[in-house]
Amino acid sequence: MDRTQQRQAESPRGRRRAARRYYRRPIAVFSLAALTLIVVAAASADWIAPFNPSEQHLDRILEPPGRVFLLGTDTLGRDNLSRILHGGRVSLLVGGAVAVISGVLGTLVGLVAGYYGGRVDSILMRLTDTLLALPALMVVIMAARILGDGVWDVVLVLAGITWMVPARIVRGKVLALKEREFVEAARALGLTNRRIMYRHLLPNLVGEVMVAVSLTVAAAILAESTLSFLGLGVNPAHTATWGNMLGGNEGFVTTAPWLVWAPGLAIVITALCVNFIGDGLRDALDPTRDQI
């Protein structure tokens, strides 16, 4: 994208064209609507959940889905639907927070490494490569043991192992962009490095960053579920999440399957929606794919 294309992308007309490119992809539009519904349902859990998620009905333990308990009850007689609605808040918060932190950190590292090159690039990329080479699951387990099992502890652990991929993506794009004519012209005009990176390079990275961030949301939700399954995620005593609901009920796959498939479907559907939205954003924000 040269400087002219950048201005077009930043203009109201350019944004409208990007929106039209996005809406030409039905699966991306459907995924956006579905994810919006999931977020709204989780945010409105206090009003739409039929029961308090901690309320126990000891005479209705492990009751299958029915008219009163639409998704059944768990081993303590708690309504499964209410717990999924409230647990969605935490799972979505973990996914969003991890994506934002890793996206910001990865973009900063990749931008600085790609623009300055030389020793700065070598140091930052060797650090990135070293962290990528470590066994991710082992690092997560060790970090989770050290930090704890709170929501923000899990966010920090997952953000610490996901920022490297956005960093490498951004760095590769910056290496190509910094040799383009509009960057050379900005240097000739005497603009500072900080202004060139912020005003001229960063707007051209929006597509790549948005895709990386969207994919990180899905990866973080799945990673939190994996940690909870191993007993290292958010502690169920703190709050319910889709992950610890799934991880705490693996022994009931045959006797009370609704305890497993309900949170499992919530995780799968959310992850698929986020991935499809990321694909749609990638195409919409890339002007070279414009077919209108």
PDB file of C-alpha atoms in Angstrom:
ATOM      1  CA  MET A   1       0.000   0.000   0.000  1.00  0.00           C
ATOM      2  CA  ASP A   2       1.572   3.303  -1.074  1.00  0.00           C
ATOM      3  CA  ARG A   3       0.787   6.701   0.398  1.00  0.00           C
ATOM      4  CA  THR A   4      -2.139   7.310  -1.955  1.00  0.00           C
ATOM      5  CA  GLN A   5      -3.703   3.989  -1.028  1.00  0.00           C
ATOM      6  CA  GLN A   6      -3.158   4.791   2.635  1.00  0.00           C
ATOM      7  CA  ARG A   7      -5.073   8.069   2.311  1.00  0.00           C
ATOM      8  CA  GLN A   8      -7.875   6.255   0.522  1.00  0.00           C
ATOM      9  CA  ALA A   9      -8.037   3.610   3.243  1.00  0.00           C
ATOM     10  CA  GLU A  10      -8.170   6.284   5.957  1.00  0.00           C
ATOM     11  CA  SER A  11     -10.896   8.311   4.232  1.00  0.00           C
ATOM     12  CA  PRO A  12     -14.621   7.787   4.942  1.00  0.00           C
ATOM     13  CA  ARG A  13     -15.003   6.430   1.415  1.00  0.00           C
ATOM     14  CA  GLY A  14     -12.149   3.983   1.987  1.00  0.00           C
ATOM     15  CA  ARG A  15     -13.765   2.777   5.212  1.00  0.00           C
ATOM     16  CA  ARG A  16     -17.084   2.309   3.419  1.00  0.00           C
ATOM     17  CA  ARG A  17     -15.380   0.280   0.707  1.00  0.00           C
ATOM     18  CA  ALA A  18     -13.712  -1.875   3.357  1.00  0.00           C
ATOM     19  CA  ALA A  19     -17.090  -2.400   5.021  1.00  0.00           C
ATOM     20  CA  ARG A  20     -18.602  -3.435   1.685  1.00  0.00           C
ATOM     21  CA  ARG A  21     -15.757  -5.893   1.121  1.00  0.00           C
ATOM     22  CA  TYR A  22     -16.458  -7.378   4.535  1.00  0.00           C
ATOM     23  CA  TYR A  23     -20.205  -7.655   3.974  1.00  0.00           C
ATOM     24  CA  ARG A  24     -19.632  -9.464   0.681  1.00  0.00           C
ATOM     25  CA  ARG A  25     -18.527 -12.465   2.774  1.00  0.00           C
ATOM     26  CA  PRO A  26     -21.682 -14.040   4.273  1.00  0.00           C
ATOM     27  CA  ILE A  27     -19.866 -16.345   6.681  1.00  0.00           C
ATOM     28  CA  ALA A  28     -17.940 -13.391   8.151  1.00  0.00           C
ATOM     29  CA  VAL A  29     -21.166 -11.388   8.545  1.00  0.00           C
ATOM     30  CA  PHE A  30     -22.956 -14.331  10.157  1.00  0.00           C
ATOM     31  CA  SER A  31     -20.004 -14.896  12.498  1.00  0.00           C
ATOM     32  CA  LEU A  32     -20.010 -11.231  13.521  1.00  0.00           C
ATOM     33  CA  ALA A  33     -23.735 -11.397  14.304  1.00  0.00           C
ATOM     34  CA  ALA A  34     -23.312 -14.648  16.252  1.00  0.00           C
ATOM     35  CA  LEU A  35     -20.357 -13.319  18.259  1.00  0.00           C
ATOM     36  CA  THR A  36     -22.253 -10.112  19.010  1.00  0.00           C
ATOM     37  CA  LEU A  37     -25.146 -12.202  20.318  1.00  0.00           C
ATOM     38  CA  ILE A  38     -22.778 -14.245  22.501  1.00  0.00           C
ATOM     39  CA  VAL A  39     -21.139 -11.106  23.936  1.00  0.00           C
ATOM     40  CA  VAL A  40     -24.485  -9.437  24.614  1.00  0.00           C
ATOM     41  CA  ALA A  41     -25.834 -12.583  26.268  1.00  0.00           C
ATOM     42  CA  ALA A  42     -22.774 -12.839  28.521  1.00  0.00           C
ATOM     43  CA  ALA A  43     -22.851  -9.131  29.372  1.00  0.00           C
ATOM     44  CA  SER A  44     -26.582  -9.371  30.202  1.00  0.00           C
ATOM     45  CA  ALA A  45     -26.262 -12.548  32.245  1.00  0.00           C
ATOM     46  CA  ASP A  46     -27.492 -10.821  35.423  1.00  0.00           C
ATOM     47  CA  TRP A  47     -30.818 -10.098  33.716  1.00  0.00           C
ATOM     48  CA  ILE A  48     -31.390 -13.030  31.367  1.00  0.00           C
ATOM     49  CA  ALA A  49     -29.961 -15.949  33.366  1.00  0.00           C
ATOM     50  CA  PRO A  50     -32.898 -17.916  34.812  1.00  0.00           C
ATOM     51  CA  PHE A  51     -31.127 -18.595  38.131  1.00  0.00           C
ATOM     52  CA  ASN A  52     -28.250 -17.346  40.221  1.00  0.00           C
ATOM     53  CA  PRO A  53     -25.192 -19.319  38.997  1.00  0.00           C
ATOM     54  CA  SER A  54     -24.309 -20.256  42.592  1.00  0.00           C
ATOM     55  CA  GLU A  55     -27.828 -21.235  43.615  1.00  0.00           C
ATOM     56  CA  GLN A  56     -27.995 -24.922  44.532  1.00  0.00           C
ATOM     57  CA  HIS A  57     -31.031 -27.137  44.014  1.00  0.00           C
ATOM     58  CA  LEU A  58     -29.978 -30.194  45.989  1.00  0.00           C
ATOM     59  CA  ASP A  59     -33.169 -32.041  45.066  1.00  0.00           C
ATOM     60  CA  ARG A  60     -32.437 -31.598  41.323  1.00  0.00           C
ATOM     61  CA  ILE A  61     -28.809 -32.793  41.128  1.00  0.00           C
ATOM     62  CA  LEU A  62     -27.686 -33.912  37.645  1.00  0.00           C
ATOM     63  CA  GLU A  63     -31.123 -33.295  36.216  1.00  0.00           C
ATOM     64  CA  PRO A  64     -31.102 -33.564  32.406  1.00  0.00           C
ATOM     65  CA  PRO A  65     -32.180 -30.640  30.200  1.00  0.00           C
ATOM     66  CA  GLY A  66     -35.884 -29.899  30.553  1.00  0.00           C
ATOM     67  CA  ARG A  67     -38.466 -27.140  30.829  1.00  0.00           C
ATOM     68  CA  VAL A  68     -37.145 -25.707  34.105  1.00  0.00           C
ATOM     69  CA  PHE A  69     -33.427 -26.243  33.575  1.00  0.00           C
ATOM     70  CA  LEU A  70     -32.917 -25.830  29.836  1.00  0.00           C
ATOM     71  CA  LEU A  71     -29.351 -27.182  29.905  1.00  0.00           C
ATOM     72  CA  GLY A  72     -29.698 -29.365  32.974  1.00  0.00           C
ATOM     73  CA  THR A  73     -27.993 -29.060  36.342  1.00  0.00           C
ATOM     74  CA  ASP A  74     -24.563 -30.005  37.669  1.00  0.00           C
ATOM     75  CA  THR A  75     -23.376 -32.105  40.587  1.00  0.00           C
ATOM     76  CA  LEU A  76     -24.522 -29.440  43.063  1.00  0.00           C
ATOM     77  CA  GLY A  77     -27.859 -28.791  41.416  1.00  0.00           C
ATOM     78  CA  ARG A  78     -26.765 -25.477  39.863  1.00  0.00           C
ATOM     79  CA  ASP A  79     -28.374 -24.384  36.615  1.00  0.00           C
ATOM     80  CA  ASN A  80     -25.999 -25.122  33.752  1.00  0.00           C
ATOM     81  CA  LEU A  81     -27.372 -22.391  31.459  1.00  0.00           C
ATOM     82  CA  SER A  82     -26.915 -19.686  34.104  1.00  0.00           C
ATOM     83  CA  ARG A  83     -23.348 -20.809  34.755  1.00  0.00           C
ATOM     84  CA  ILE A  84     -22.546 -20.777  31.027  1.00  0.00           C
ATOM     85  CA  LEU A  85     -23.928 -17.239  30.634  1.00  0.00           C
ATOM     86  CA  HIS A  86     -21.941 -15.923  33.603  1.00  0.00           C
ATOM     87  CA  GLY A  87     -18.871 -17.993  32.738  1.00  0.00           C
ATOM     88  CA  GLY A  88     -18.877 -16.495  29.248  1.00  0.00           C
ATOM     89  CA  ARG A  89     -18.002 -13.133  30.749  1.00  0.00           C
ATOM     90  CA  VAL A  90     -14.730 -14.433  32.119  1.00  0.00           C
ATOM     91  CA  SER A  91     -13.832 -16.522  29.072  1.00  0.00           C
ATOM     92  CA  LEU A  92     -14.483 -13.608  26.707  1.00  0.00           C
ATOM     93  CA  LEU A  93     -12.627 -11.228  29.040  1.00  0.00           C
ATOM     94  CA  VAL A  94      -9.613 -13.540  29.049  1.00  0.00           C
ATOM     95  CA  GLY A  95      -9.666 -13.841  25.257  1.00  0.00           C
ATOM     96  CA  GLY A  96     -10.071 -10.106  24.668  1.00  0.00           C
ATOM     97  CA  ALA A  97      -7.520  -9.008  27.267  1.00  0.00           C
ATOM     98  CA  VAL A  98      -4.894 -11.470  26.047  1.00  0.00           C
ATOM     99  CA  ALA A  99      -5.458 -10.363  22.445  1.00  0.00           C
ATOM    100  CA  VAL A 100      -5.107  -6.659  23.294  1.00  0.00           C
ATOM    101  CA  ILE A 101      -1.984  -7.085  25.435  1.00  0.00           C
ATOM    102  CA  SER A 102      -0.233  -9.449  23.029  1.00  0.00           C
ATOM    103  CA  GLY A 103      -1.301  -7.351  20.022  1.00  0.00           C
ATOM    104  CA  VAL A 104       0.057  -4.114  21.485  1.00  0.00           C
ATOM    105  CA  LEU A 105       3.302  -5.696  22.694  1.00  0.00           C
ATOM    106  CA  GLY A 106       3.825  -7.689  19.511  1.00  0.00           C
ATOM    107  CA  THR A 107       3.132  -4.679  17.286  1.00  0.00           C
ATOM    108  CA  LEU A 108       5.553  -2.506  19.265  1.00  0.00           C
ATOM    109  CA  VAL A 109       8.348  -5.095  19.169  1.00  0.00           C
ATOM    110  CA  GLY A 110       7.838  -5.895  15.481  1.00  0.00           C
ATOM    111  CA  LEU A 111       7.607  -2.237  14.483  1.00  0.00           C
ATOM    112  CA  VAL A 112      10.785  -1.232  16.310  1.00  0.00           C
ATOM    113  CA  ALA A 113      12.728  -4.308  15.162  1.00  0.00           C
ATOM    114  CA  GLY A 114      11.684  -3.975  11.531  1.00  0.00           C
ATOM    115  CA  TYR A 115      12.220  -0.228  11.257  1.00  0.00           C
ATOM    116  CA  TYR A 116      15.566   0.121  13.020  1.00  0.00           C
ATOM    117  CA  GLY A 117      17.058  -3.177  11.846  1.00  0.00           C
ATOM    118  CA  GLY A 118      20.676  -3.990  12.671  1.00  0.00           C
ATOM    119  CA  ARG A 119      21.512  -4.780  16.267  1.00  0.00           C
ATOM    120  CA  VAL A 120      18.075  -3.754  17.567  1.00  0.00           C
ATOM    121  CA  ASP A 121      16.384  -6.144  15.157  1.00  0.00           C
ATOM    122  CA  SER A 122      18.854  -8.921  15.975  1.00  0.00           C
ATOM    123  CA  ILE A 123      18.355  -8.637  19.753  1.00  0.00           C
ATOM    124  CA  LEU A 124      14.552  -8.411  19.623  1.00  0.00           C
ATOM    125  CA  MET A 125      14.126 -11.201  17.089  1.00  0.00           C
ATOM    126  CA  ARG A 126      16.532 -13.550  18.850  1.00  0.00           C
ATOM    127  CA  LEU A 127      14.514 -13.016  22.027  1.00  0.00           C
ATOM    128  CA  THR A 128      11.324 -13.718  20.079  1.00  0.00           C
ATOM    129  CA  ASP A 129      12.784 -16.841  18.456  1.00  0.00           C
ATOM    130  CA  THR A 130      14.009 -18.121  21.813  1.00  0.00           C
ATOM    131  CA  LEU A 131      10.571 -17.769  23.371  1.00  0.00           C
ATOM    132  CA  LEU A 132       8.937 -19.390  20.349  1.00  0.00           C
ATOM    133  CA  ALA A 133      11.314 -22.345  20.650  1.00  0.00           C
ATOM    134  CA  LEU A 134      10.277 -23.080  24.240  1.00  0.00           C
ATOM    135  CA  PRO A 135       7.562 -25.727  24.769  1.00  0.00           C
ATOM    136  CA  ALA A 136       4.492 -23.536  25.165  1.00  0.00           C
ATOM    137  CA  LEU A 137       2.539 -25.898  27.399  1.00  0.00           C
ATOM    138  CA  MET A 138       5.459 -26.366  29.774  1.00  0.00           C
ATOM    139  CA  VAL A 139       6.018 -22.608  30.023  1.00  0.00           C
ATOM    140  CA  VAL A 140       2.319 -21.984  30.662  1.00  0.00           C
ATOM    141  CA  ILE A 141       2.154 -24.643  33.388  1.00  0.00           C
ATOM    142  CA  MET A 142       5.242 -23.282  35.145  1.00  0.00           C
ATOM    143  CA  ALA A 143       4.045 -19.664  34.905  1.00  0.00           C
ATOM    144  CA  ALA A 144       0.567 -20.598  36.125  1.00  0.00           C
ATOM    145  CA  ARG A 145       2.085 -22.333  39.145  1.00  0.00           C
ATOM    146  CA  ILE A 146       4.165 -19.252  39.962  1.00  0.00           C
ATOM    147  CA  LEU A 147       1.569 -16.516  39.371  1.00  0.00           C
ATOM    148  CA  GLY A 148      -1.610 -18.166  40.621  1.00  0.00           C
ATOM    149  CA  ASP A 149      -5.084 -19.032  39.414  1.00  0.00           C
ATOM    150  CA  GLY A 150      -6.836 -15.657  39.296  1.00  0.00           C
ATOM    151  CA  VAL A 151      -8.352 -14.248  36.103  1.00  0.00           C
ATOM    152  CA  TRP A 152      -5.591 -11.676  35.528  1.00  0.00           C
ATOM    153  CA  ASP A 153      -2.924 -14.219  36.417  1.00  0.00           C
ATOM    154  CA  VAL A 154      -4.178 -16.381  33.543  1.00  0.00           C
ATOM    155  CA  VAL A 155      -4.320 -13.323  31.247  1.00  0.00           C
ATOM    156  CA  LEU A 156      -0.690 -12.460  31.957  1.00  0.00           C
ATOM    157  CA  VAL A 157       0.433 -16.052  31.453  1.00  0.00           C
ATOM    158  CA  LEU A 158      -1.301 -16.382  28.084  1.00  0.00           C
ATOM    159  CA  ALA A 159      -0.277 -12.913  26.874  1.00  0.00           C
ATOM    160  CA  GLY A 160       3.328 -13.797  27.663  1.00  0.00           C
ATOM    161  CA  ILE A 161       3.314 -16.701  25.195  1.00  0.00           C
ATOM    162  CA  THR A 162       1.239 -15.160  22.373  1.00  0.00           C
ATOM    163  CA  TRP A 163       2.885 -11.805  21.573  1.00  0.00           C
ATOM    164  CA  MET A 164       5.703 -13.360  19.518  1.00  0.00           C
ATOM    165  CA  VAL A 165       3.569 -14.286  16.498  1.00  0.00           C
ATOM    166  CA  PRO A 166       2.177 -10.736  15.987  1.00  0.00           C
ATOM    167  CA  ALA A 167       5.719  -9.431  16.455  1.00  0.00           C
ATOM    168  CA  ARG A 168       7.100 -11.536  13.630  1.00  0.00           C
ATOM    169  CA  ILE A 169       4.167 -10.710  11.338  1.00  0.00           C
ATOM    170  CA  VAL A 170       4.539  -6.973  11.927  1.00  0.00           C
ATOM    171  CA  ARG A 171       8.312  -7.060  11.596  1.00  0.00           C
ATOM    172  CA  GLY A 172       8.103  -8.782   8.195  1.00  0.00           C
ATOM    173  CA  LYS A 173       5.601  -6.218   6.915  1.00  0.00           C
ATOM    174  CA  VAL A 174       7.669  -3.289   8.200  1.00  0.00           C
ATOM    175  CA  LEU A 175      10.820  -4.594   6.496  1.00  0.00           C
ATOM    176  CA  ALA A 176       8.970  -4.377   3.185  1.00  0.00           C
ATOM    177  CA  LEU A 177       7.269  -1.043   3.855  1.00  0.00           C
ATOM    178  CA  LYS A 178      10.254   0.930   5.106  1.00  0.00           C
ATOM    179  CA  GLU A 179      11.887   0.787   1.668  1.00  0.00           C
ATOM    180  CA  ARG A 180       8.809   2.182  -0.082  1.00  0.00           C
ATOM    181  CA  GLU A 181       8.766   5.629  -1.653  1.00  0.00           C
ATOM    182  CA  PHE A 182       6.417   7.273   0.864  1.00  0.00           C
ATOM    183  CA  VAL A 183       8.733   6.334   3.766  1.00  0.00           C
ATOM    184  CA  GLU A 184      11.779   7.615   1.880  1.00  0.00           C
ATOM    185  CA  ALA A 185       9.891  10.847   1.183  1.00  0.00           C
ATOM    186  CA  ALA A 186       9.021  11.201   4.878  1.00  0.00           C
ATOM    187  CA  ARG A 187      12.696  10.797   5.803  1.00  0.00           C
ATOM    188  CA  ALA A 188      13.682  13.373   3.181  1.00  0.00           C
ATOM    189  CA  LEU A 189      11.242  15.852   4.725  1.00  0.00           C
ATOM    190  CA  GLY A 190      13.026  15.474   8.060  1.00  0.00           C
ATOM    191  CA  LEU A 191      10.302  13.646   9.975  1.00  0.00           C
ATOM    192  CA  THR A 192      11.416  11.902  13.147  1.00  0.00           C
ATOM    193  CA  ASN A 193      11.580   8.127  13.318  1.00  0.00           C
ATOM    194  CA  ARG A 194       8.778   8.084  15.860  1.00  0.00           C
ATOM    195  CA  ARG A 195       6.471  10.072  13.586  1.00  0.00           C
ATOM    196  CA  ILE A 196       7.316   7.934  10.560  1.00  0.00           C
ATOM    197  CA  MET A 197       6.502   4.759  12.484  1.00  0.00           C
ATOM    198  CA  TYR A 198       3.305   6.155  14.002  1.00  0.00           C
ATOM    199  CA  ARG A 199       1.943   8.164  11.089  1.00  0.00           C
ATOM    200  CA  HIS A 200       3.188   6.321   8.017  1.00  0.00           C
ATOM    201  CA  LEU A 201       3.941   2.701   8.945  1.00  0.00           C
ATOM    202  CA  LEU A 202       1.397   1.867  11.637  1.00  0.00           C
ATOM    203  CA  PRO A 203      -1.705   2.634   9.502  1.00  0.00           C
ATOM    204  CA  ASN A 204      -0.414   0.178   6.901  1.00  0.00           C
ATOM    205  CA  LEU A 205      -0.234  -2.577   9.523  1.00  0.00           C
ATOM    206  CA  VAL A 206      -3.896  -2.448  10.555  1.00  0.00           C
ATOM    207  CA  GLY A 207      -4.923  -5.452   8.477  1.00  0.00           C
ATOM    208  CA  GLU A 208      -2.159  -7.739   9.720  1.00  0.00           C
ATOM    209  CA  VAL A 209      -2.586  -6.640  13.341  1.00  0.00           C
ATOM    210  CA  MET A 210      -6.376  -7.070  13.265  1.00  0.00           C
ATOM    211  CA  VAL A 211      -6.083 -10.591  11.893  1.00  0.00           C
ATOM    212  CA  ALA A 212      -3.399 -11.545  14.428  1.00  0.00           C
ATOM    213  CA  VAL A 213      -5.440 -10.088  17.306  1.00  0.00           C
ATOM    214  CA  SER A 214      -8.649 -11.813  16.219  1.00  0.00           C
ATOM    215  CA  LEU A 215      -6.907 -15.173  15.990  1.00  0.00           C
ATOM    216  CA  THR A 216      -5.335 -14.588  19.401  1.00  0.00           C
ATOM    217  CA  VAL A 217      -8.799 -14.190  20.952  1.00  0.00           C
ATOM    218  CA  ALA A 218      -9.787 -17.675  19.834  1.00  0.00           C
ATOM    219  CA  ALA A 219      -6.400 -19.129  20.822  1.00  0.00           C
ATOM    220  CA  ALA A 220      -6.604 -17.557  24.295  1.00  0.00           C
ATOM    221  CA  ILE A 221     -10.094 -18.934  24.945  1.00  0.00           C
ATOM    222  CA  LEU A 222      -8.945 -22.403  23.904  1.00  0.00           C
ATOM    223  CA  ALA A 223      -5.743 -22.085  25.963  1.00  0.00           C
ATOM    224  CA  GLU A 224      -7.714 -21.040  29.060  1.00  0.00           C
ATOM    225  CA  SER A 225      -9.908 -24.077  28.547  1.00  0.00           C
ATOM    226  CA  THR A 226      -6.839 -26.305  28.305  1.00  0.00           C
ATOM    227  CA  LEU A 227      -5.371 -24.845  31.502  1.00  0.00           C
ATOM    228  CA  SER A 228      -8.670 -25.298  33.318  1.00  0.00           C
ATOM    229  CA  PHE A 229      -8.876 -28.889  32.106  1.00  0.00           C
ATOM    230  CA  LEU A 230      -5.432 -29.442  33.657  1.00  0.00           C
ATOM    231  CA  GLY A 231      -6.517 -27.700  36.855  1.00  0.00           C
ATOM    232  CA  LEU A 232      -4.280 -24.669  36.247  1.00  0.00           C
ATOM    233  CA  GLY A 233      -6.755 -22.140  34.856  1.00  0.00           C
ATOM    234  CA  VAL A 234      -9.126 -19.807  36.673  1.00  0.00           C
ATOM    235  CA  ASN A 235     -10.077 -21.434  39.963  1.00  0.00           C
ATOM    236  CA  PRO A 236     -13.759 -22.487  40.015  1.00  0.00           C
ATOM    237  CA  ALA A 237     -13.872 -21.131  43.573  1.00  0.00           C
ATOM    238  CA  HIS A 238     -13.226 -17.653  42.128  1.00  0.00           C
ATOM    239  CA  THR A 239     -15.694 -17.780  39.252  1.00  0.00           C
ATOM    240  CA  ALA A 240     -17.061 -20.107  36.601  1.00  0.00           C
ATOM    241  CA  THR A 241     -15.548 -20.125  33.127  1.00  0.00           C
ATOM    242  CA  TRP A 242     -16.311 -22.308  30.131  1.00  0.00           C
ATOM    243  CA  GLY A 243     -12.927 -23.908  30.603  1.00  0.00           C
ATOM    244  CA  ASN A 244     -13.261 -24.924  34.242  1.00  0.00           C
ATOM    245  CA  MET A 245     -16.866 -26.039  33.651  1.00  0.00           C
ATOM    246  CA  LEU A 246     -15.586 -28.361  30.941  1.00  0.00           C
ATOM    247  CA  GLY A 247     -12.513 -29.443  32.887  1.00  0.00           C
ATOM    248  CA  GLY A 248     -14.416 -30.151  36.085  1.00  0.00           C
ATOM    249  CA  ASN A 249     -16.974 -32.426  34.460  1.00  0.00           C
ATOM    250  CA  GLU A 250     -14.924 -34.684  32.197  1.00  0.00           C
ATOM    251  CA  GLY A 251     -15.937 -37.655  34.334  1.00  0.00           C
ATOM    252  CA  PHE A 252     -19.599 -37.225  33.377  1.00  0.00           C
ATOM    253  CA  VAL A 253     -19.238 -37.639  29.605  1.00  0.00           C
ATOM    254  CA  THR A 254     -21.449 -40.746  29.620  1.00  0.00           C
ATOM    255  CA  THR A 255     -23.663 -40.200  32.679  1.00  0.00           C
ATOM    256  CA  ALA A 256     -24.415 -36.457  32.299  1.00  0.00           C
ATOM    257  CA  PRO A 257     -23.142 -35.416  28.853  1.00  0.00           C
ATOM    258  CA  TRP A 258     -24.863 -32.002  28.967  1.00  0.00           C
ATOM    259  CA  LEU A 259     -22.209 -30.902  31.486  1.00  0.00           C
ATOM    260  CA  VAL A 260     -19.572 -31.399  28.791  1.00  0.00           C
ATOM    261  CA  TRP A 261     -21.201 -30.560  25.465  1.00  0.00           C
ATOM    262  CA  ALA A 262     -22.825 -27.316  26.617  1.00  0.00           C
ATOM    263  CA  PRO A 263     -19.614 -25.424  27.593  1.00  0.00           C
ATOM    264  CA  GLY A 264     -17.744 -27.275  24.854  1.00  0.00           C
ATOM    265  CA  LEU A 265     -20.127 -25.980  22.194  1.00  0.00           C
ATOM    266  CA  ALA A 266     -19.839 -22.458  23.616  1.00  0.00           C
ATOM    267  CA  ILE A 267     -16.047 -22.616  23.240  1.00  0.00           C
ATOM    268  CA  VAL A 268     -16.128 -24.106  19.740  1.00  0.00           C
ATOM    269  CA  ILE A 269     -18.761 -21.702  18.379  1.00  0.00           C
ATOM    270  CA  THR A 270     -16.997 -18.645  19.814  1.00  0.00           C
ATOM    271  CA  ALA A 271     -13.603 -19.736  18.480  1.00  0.00           C
ATOM    272  CA  LEU A 272     -15.048 -20.403  15.007  1.00  0.00           C
ATOM    273  CA  CYS A 273     -16.817 -17.028  14.928  1.00  0.00           C
ATOM    274  CA  VAL A 274     -13.647 -15.164  15.881  1.00  0.00           C
ATOM    275  CA  ASN A 275     -11.597 -17.016  13.252  1.00  0.00           C
ATOM    276  CA  PHE A 276     -14.114 -16.302  10.487  1.00  0.00           C
ATOM    277  CA  ILE A 277     -14.285 -12.644  11.526  1.00  0.00           C
ATOM    278  CA  GLY A 278     -10.497 -12.471  11.343  1.00  0.00           C
ATOM    279  CA  ASP A 279     -10.531 -13.894   7.811  1.00  0.00           C
ATOM    280  CA  GLY A 280     -13.168 -11.352   6.792  1.00  0.00           C
ATOM    281  CA  LEU A 281     -11.191  -8.461   8.277  1.00  0.00           C
ATOM    282  CA  ARG A 282      -8.036  -9.600   6.495  1.00  0.00           C
ATOM    283  CA  ASP A 283      -9.796  -9.462   3.134  1.00  0.00           C
ATOM    284  CA  ALA A 284     -11.705  -6.254   3.892  1.00  0.00           C
ATOM    285  CA  LEU A 285      -8.644  -4.306   5.012  1.00  0.00           C
ATOM    286  CA  ASP A 286      -6.509  -5.380   2.057  1.00  0.00           C
ATOM    287  CA  PRO A 287      -7.168  -2.934  -0.810  1.00  0.00           C
ATOM    288  CA  THR A 288      -5.453  -5.227  -3.315  1.00  0.00           C
ATOM    289  CA  ARG A 289      -8.371  -7.644  -2.890  1.00  0.00           C
ATOM    290  CA  ASP A 290     -10.922  -4.999  -3.797  1.00  0.00           C
ATOM    291  CA  GLN A 291     -13.246  -6.317  -6.449  1.00  0.00           C
ATOM    292  CA  ILE A 292     -15.827  -3.556  -6.265  1.00  0.00           C
TER     293      ILE A 292
END
